[in-house]
C-alpha positions as CSV (number, residue, x, y, z in Angstrom):
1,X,-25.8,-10.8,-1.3
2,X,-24.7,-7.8,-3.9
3,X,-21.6,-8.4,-5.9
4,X,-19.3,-7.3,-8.4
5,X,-17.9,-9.2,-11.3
6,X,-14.7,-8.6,-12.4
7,X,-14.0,-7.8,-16.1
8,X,-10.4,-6.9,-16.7
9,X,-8.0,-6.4,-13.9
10,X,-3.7,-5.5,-14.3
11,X,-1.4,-8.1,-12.0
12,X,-1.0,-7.7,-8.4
13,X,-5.0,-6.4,-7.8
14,X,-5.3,-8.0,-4.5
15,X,-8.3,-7.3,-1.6
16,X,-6.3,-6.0,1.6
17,X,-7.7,-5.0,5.3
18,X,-6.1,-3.7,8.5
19,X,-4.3,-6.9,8.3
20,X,-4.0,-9.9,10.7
21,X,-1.2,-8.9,13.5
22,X,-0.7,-10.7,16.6
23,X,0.7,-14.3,14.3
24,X,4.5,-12.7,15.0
25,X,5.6,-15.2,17.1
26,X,4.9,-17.7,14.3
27,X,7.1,-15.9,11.8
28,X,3.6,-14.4,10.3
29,X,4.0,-10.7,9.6
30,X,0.4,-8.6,9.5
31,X,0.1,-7.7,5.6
32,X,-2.6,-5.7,5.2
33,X,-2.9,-2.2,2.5
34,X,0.3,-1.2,1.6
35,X,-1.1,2.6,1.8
36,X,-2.8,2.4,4.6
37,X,-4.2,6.3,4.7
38,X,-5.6,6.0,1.2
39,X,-7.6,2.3,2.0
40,X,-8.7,4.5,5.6
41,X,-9.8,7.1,3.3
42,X,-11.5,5.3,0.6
43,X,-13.3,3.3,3.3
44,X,-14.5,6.2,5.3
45,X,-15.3,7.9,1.8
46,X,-18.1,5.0,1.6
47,X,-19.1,5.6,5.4
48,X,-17.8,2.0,5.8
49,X,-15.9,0.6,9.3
50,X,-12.3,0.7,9.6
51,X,-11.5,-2.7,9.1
52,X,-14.2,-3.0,5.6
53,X,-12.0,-5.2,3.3
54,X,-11.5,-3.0,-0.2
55,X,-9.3,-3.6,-3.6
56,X,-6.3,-3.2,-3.9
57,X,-5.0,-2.4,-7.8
58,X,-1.3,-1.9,-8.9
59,X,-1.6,1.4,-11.4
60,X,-5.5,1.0,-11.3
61,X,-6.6,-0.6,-14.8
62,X,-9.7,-2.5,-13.2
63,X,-13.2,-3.0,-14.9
64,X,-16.3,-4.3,-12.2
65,X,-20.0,-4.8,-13.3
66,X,-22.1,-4.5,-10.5
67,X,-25.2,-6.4,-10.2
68,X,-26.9,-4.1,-7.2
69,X,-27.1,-0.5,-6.3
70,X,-23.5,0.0,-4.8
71,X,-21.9,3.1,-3.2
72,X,-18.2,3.3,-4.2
73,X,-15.2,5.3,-4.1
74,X,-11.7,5.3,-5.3
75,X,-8.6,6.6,-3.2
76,X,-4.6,6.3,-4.0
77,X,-3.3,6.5,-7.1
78,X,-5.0,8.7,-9.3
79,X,-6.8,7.4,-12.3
80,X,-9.3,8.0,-15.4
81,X,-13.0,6.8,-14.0
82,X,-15.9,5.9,-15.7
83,X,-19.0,4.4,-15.5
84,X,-20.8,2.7,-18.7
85,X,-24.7,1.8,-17.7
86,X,-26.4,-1.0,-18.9
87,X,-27.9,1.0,-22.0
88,X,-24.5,1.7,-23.1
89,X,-24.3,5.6,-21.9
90,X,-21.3,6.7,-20.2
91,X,-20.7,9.2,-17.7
92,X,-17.7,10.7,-16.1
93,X,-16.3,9.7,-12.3
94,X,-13.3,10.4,-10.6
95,X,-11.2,9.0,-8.0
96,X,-11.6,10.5,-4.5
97,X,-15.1,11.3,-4.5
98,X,-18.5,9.0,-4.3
99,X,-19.1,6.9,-7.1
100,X,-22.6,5.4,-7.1
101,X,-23.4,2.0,-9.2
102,X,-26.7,0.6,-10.4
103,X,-27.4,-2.8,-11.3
104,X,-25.6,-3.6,-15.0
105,X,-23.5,-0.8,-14.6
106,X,-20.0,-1.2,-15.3
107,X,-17.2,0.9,-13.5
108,X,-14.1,1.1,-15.1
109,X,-10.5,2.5,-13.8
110,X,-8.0,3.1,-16.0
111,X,-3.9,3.0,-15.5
112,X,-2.8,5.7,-13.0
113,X,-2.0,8.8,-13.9
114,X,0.9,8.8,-10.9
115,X,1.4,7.1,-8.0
116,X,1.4,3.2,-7.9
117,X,-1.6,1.7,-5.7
118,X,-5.3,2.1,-5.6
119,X,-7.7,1.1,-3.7
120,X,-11.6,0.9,-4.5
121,X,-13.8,0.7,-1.6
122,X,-17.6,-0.4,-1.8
123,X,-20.2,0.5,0.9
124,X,-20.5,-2.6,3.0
125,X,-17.0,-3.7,2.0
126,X,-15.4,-6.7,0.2
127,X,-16.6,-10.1,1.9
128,X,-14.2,-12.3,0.7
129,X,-13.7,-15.6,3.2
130,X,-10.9,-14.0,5.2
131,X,-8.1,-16.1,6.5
132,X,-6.9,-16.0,9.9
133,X,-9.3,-13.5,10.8
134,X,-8.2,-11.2,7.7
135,X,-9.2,-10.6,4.0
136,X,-5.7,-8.9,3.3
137,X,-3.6,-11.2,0.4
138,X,0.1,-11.7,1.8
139,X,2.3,-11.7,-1.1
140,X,5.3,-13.5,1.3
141,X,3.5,-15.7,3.1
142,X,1.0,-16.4,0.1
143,X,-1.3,-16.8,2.4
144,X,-5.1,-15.1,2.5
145,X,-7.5,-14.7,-0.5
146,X,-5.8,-14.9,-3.9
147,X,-4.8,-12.1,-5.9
148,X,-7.9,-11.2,-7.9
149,X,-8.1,-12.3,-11.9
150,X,-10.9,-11.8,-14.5
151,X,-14.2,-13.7,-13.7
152,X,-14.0,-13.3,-9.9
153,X,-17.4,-12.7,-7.9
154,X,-16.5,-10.1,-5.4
155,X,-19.2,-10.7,-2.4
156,X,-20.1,-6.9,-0.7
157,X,-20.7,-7.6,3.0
158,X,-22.1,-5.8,5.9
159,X,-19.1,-3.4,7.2
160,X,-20.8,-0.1,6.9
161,X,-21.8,1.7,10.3
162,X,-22.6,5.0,8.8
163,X,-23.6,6.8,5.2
164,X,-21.2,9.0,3.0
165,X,-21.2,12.8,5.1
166,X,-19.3,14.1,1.7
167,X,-19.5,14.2,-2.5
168,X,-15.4,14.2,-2.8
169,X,-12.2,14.8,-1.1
170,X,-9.3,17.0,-2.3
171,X,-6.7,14.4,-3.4
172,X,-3.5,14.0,-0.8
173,X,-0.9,16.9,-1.2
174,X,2.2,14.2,-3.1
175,X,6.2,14.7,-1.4
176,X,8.6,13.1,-2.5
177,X,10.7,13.7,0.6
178,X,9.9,11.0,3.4
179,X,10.9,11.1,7.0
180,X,12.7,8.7,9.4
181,X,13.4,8.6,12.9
182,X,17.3,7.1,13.8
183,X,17.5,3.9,15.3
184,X,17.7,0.9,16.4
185,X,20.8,0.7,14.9
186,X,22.0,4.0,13.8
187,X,25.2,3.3,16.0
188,X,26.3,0.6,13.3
189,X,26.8,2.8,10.8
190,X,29.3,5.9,10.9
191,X,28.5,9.3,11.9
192,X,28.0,10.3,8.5
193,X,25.2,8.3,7.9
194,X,22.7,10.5,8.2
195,X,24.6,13.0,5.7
196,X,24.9,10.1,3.5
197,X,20.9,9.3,3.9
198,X,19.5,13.0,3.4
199,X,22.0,14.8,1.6
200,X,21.4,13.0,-1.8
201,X,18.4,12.0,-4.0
202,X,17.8,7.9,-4.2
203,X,16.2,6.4,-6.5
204,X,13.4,3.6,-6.7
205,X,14.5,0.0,-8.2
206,X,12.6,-2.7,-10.4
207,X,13.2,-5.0,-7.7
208,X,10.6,-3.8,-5.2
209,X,6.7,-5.0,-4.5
210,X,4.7,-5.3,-1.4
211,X,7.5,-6.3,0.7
212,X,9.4,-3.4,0.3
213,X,10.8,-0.6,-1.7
214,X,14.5,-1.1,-3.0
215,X,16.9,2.2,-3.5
216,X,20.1,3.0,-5.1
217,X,21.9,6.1,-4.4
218,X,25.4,7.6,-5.9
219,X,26.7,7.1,-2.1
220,X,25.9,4.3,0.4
221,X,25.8,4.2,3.8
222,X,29.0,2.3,5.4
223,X,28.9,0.3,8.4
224,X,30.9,1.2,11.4
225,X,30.2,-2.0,12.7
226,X,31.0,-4.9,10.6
227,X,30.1,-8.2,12.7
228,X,27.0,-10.3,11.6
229,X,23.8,-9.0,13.7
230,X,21.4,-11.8,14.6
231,X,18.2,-11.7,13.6
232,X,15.8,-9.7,15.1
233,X,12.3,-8.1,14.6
234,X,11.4,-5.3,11.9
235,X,8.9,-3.2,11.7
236,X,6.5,-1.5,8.6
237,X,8.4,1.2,8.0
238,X,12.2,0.0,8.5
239,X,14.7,0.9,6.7
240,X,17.6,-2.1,6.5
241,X,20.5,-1.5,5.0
242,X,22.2,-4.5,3.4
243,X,25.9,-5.1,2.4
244,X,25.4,-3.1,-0.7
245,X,24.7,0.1,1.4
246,X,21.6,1.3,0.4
247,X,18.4,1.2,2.3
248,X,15.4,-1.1,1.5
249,X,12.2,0.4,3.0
250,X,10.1,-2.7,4.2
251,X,6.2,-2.2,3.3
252,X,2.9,-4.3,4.5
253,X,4.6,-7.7,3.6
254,X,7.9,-7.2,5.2
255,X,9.5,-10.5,7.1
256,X,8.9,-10.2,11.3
257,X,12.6,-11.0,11.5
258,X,16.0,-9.4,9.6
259,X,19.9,-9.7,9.8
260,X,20.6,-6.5,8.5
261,X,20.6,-3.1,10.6
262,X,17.7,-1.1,10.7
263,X,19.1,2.5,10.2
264,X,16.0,4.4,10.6
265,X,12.3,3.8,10.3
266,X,9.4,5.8,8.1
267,X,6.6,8.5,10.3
268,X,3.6,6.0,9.0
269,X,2.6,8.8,6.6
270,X,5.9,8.7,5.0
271,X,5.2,4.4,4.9
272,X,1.8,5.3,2.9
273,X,3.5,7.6,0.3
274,X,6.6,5.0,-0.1
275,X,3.4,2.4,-0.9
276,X,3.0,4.8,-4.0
277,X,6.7,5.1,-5.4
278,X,7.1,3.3,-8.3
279,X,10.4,1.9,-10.3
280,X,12.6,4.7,-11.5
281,X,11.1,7.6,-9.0
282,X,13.4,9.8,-7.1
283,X,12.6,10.3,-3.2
284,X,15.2,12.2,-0.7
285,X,15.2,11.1,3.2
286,X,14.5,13.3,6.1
287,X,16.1,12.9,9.3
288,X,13.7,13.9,12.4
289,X,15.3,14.6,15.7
């Protein structure tokens, strides 16, 4: 089986997948790539399956040998990419296009340039022993293979069903404006909400990670309705609103349950590009009818 050693990595470089939904009822949310159009497109990229396993990496900064010929490509956050061969000659890469990889050759990704998450896919995909039918880490449940640190073997598998059809991809067009459809509990909150939601800029906390993106705003939302709300299932995308008034966007991690009102919830390509916020970025809300 090929591999890839792992050289250097940053904290939080993780291998994710579609995730493993259906474990609800056991209060075991589905995880899985926090971006999930960038790991789609990285895998695809590679000509690999949609449920291929890839890597994860929080701001890039990732260095793999390879000890095989291996078809690669990197999607997400932008970073600086190169490739140092076993001679000790180095060439030039770049994210979203295909990377190739001979044996001895080291690839490495530097700190992203913007964005927050990216995700290296190799042809065949990452087969790391999955747990409960998945290779995704889940960072609440710690549950699933183990964040990814320096001396790893990273096993390639079998998950390709067809070769690379392209050299490179234009990168994703970045907004920092991300819509929401109301509901299901718009009606807690008074009518001004969605003034209050859209009409300002928020901005992006420390205290967010795979679970979800926390958000301060000059203006929070106010409650209408002030009795407790029992606990009920939330959704990748949702945007709860606790006592403090501004919204948390829940991400791949998220809890299946919450107290707090859901106001709104992300369009799943506006739950990819709030993957990619990082502490300290500004975003503004918009409210679809």
């Amino acid at each position: 089986m090929s591999t890839l050693t792992v050289l250097q990595v940053g904290p939080g470089t993780s291998t994710q997948d579609l995730g493993r939904p259906g474990f609800s009822d056991t209060g075991l949310g589905a995880a899985g790539a926090a971006d999930r159009g960038a790991a789609a497109l990285a895998n695809r990229l590679v000509g690999n399956r949609p449920d291929a396993a890839v890597l994860e990496a929080l701001l890039g900064s990732v260095t793999l040998r390879s000890d095989a010929h291996v078809v690669a490509s990197l999607t997400g956050a932008p970073c600086p990419v190169t490739v140092e061969s076993a001679d000790g000659r180095v060439r030039g890469a770049a994210c979203f296009e295909v990377v190739t990889l001979a044996p001895g050759d080291v690839l490495r990704v530097g700190t992203a340039t913007a964005g927050l998450r990216t995700y290296l896919a190799v042809r065949g995909g990452l087969a790391v022993e999955p747990v409960l039918g998945s290779r995704s880490w889940d960072s609440l449940a710690r549950l699933g293979p183990p964040p990814v640190t320096v001396g790893d073997v990273l096993p390639i598998g079998d998950a390709a069903d067809a070769w690379p059809l392209v050299d490179a991809v234009a990168p994703p067009r970045w907004s920092a404006v991300l819509d929401v459809t109301a509901g299901p509990r718009d009606d807690w909150f008074t009518p001004e909400w969605r003034t209050v939601l859209a009409g300002q800029v928020h901005h992006v906390t420390p205290d967010s990670d795979r679970v979800g993106v926390q958000t301060t705003a000059a203006r929070p939302l106010v409650r209408a309705v002030t009795r407790e709300l029992p606990s009920e299932g939330v959704e990748t995308g949702s945007l709860q609103i606790p006592p403090a008034g501004h919204p948390v966007l829940f991400l791949a991690d998220h809890p299946v349950t919450g107290g707090y009102p859901v106001v709104a919830v992300l369009t799943p390509a506006s739950g990819d590009r709030a993957a990619q916020l990082r502490p300290g970025d500004a975003v503004r809300f918009r409210v679809l009818d």
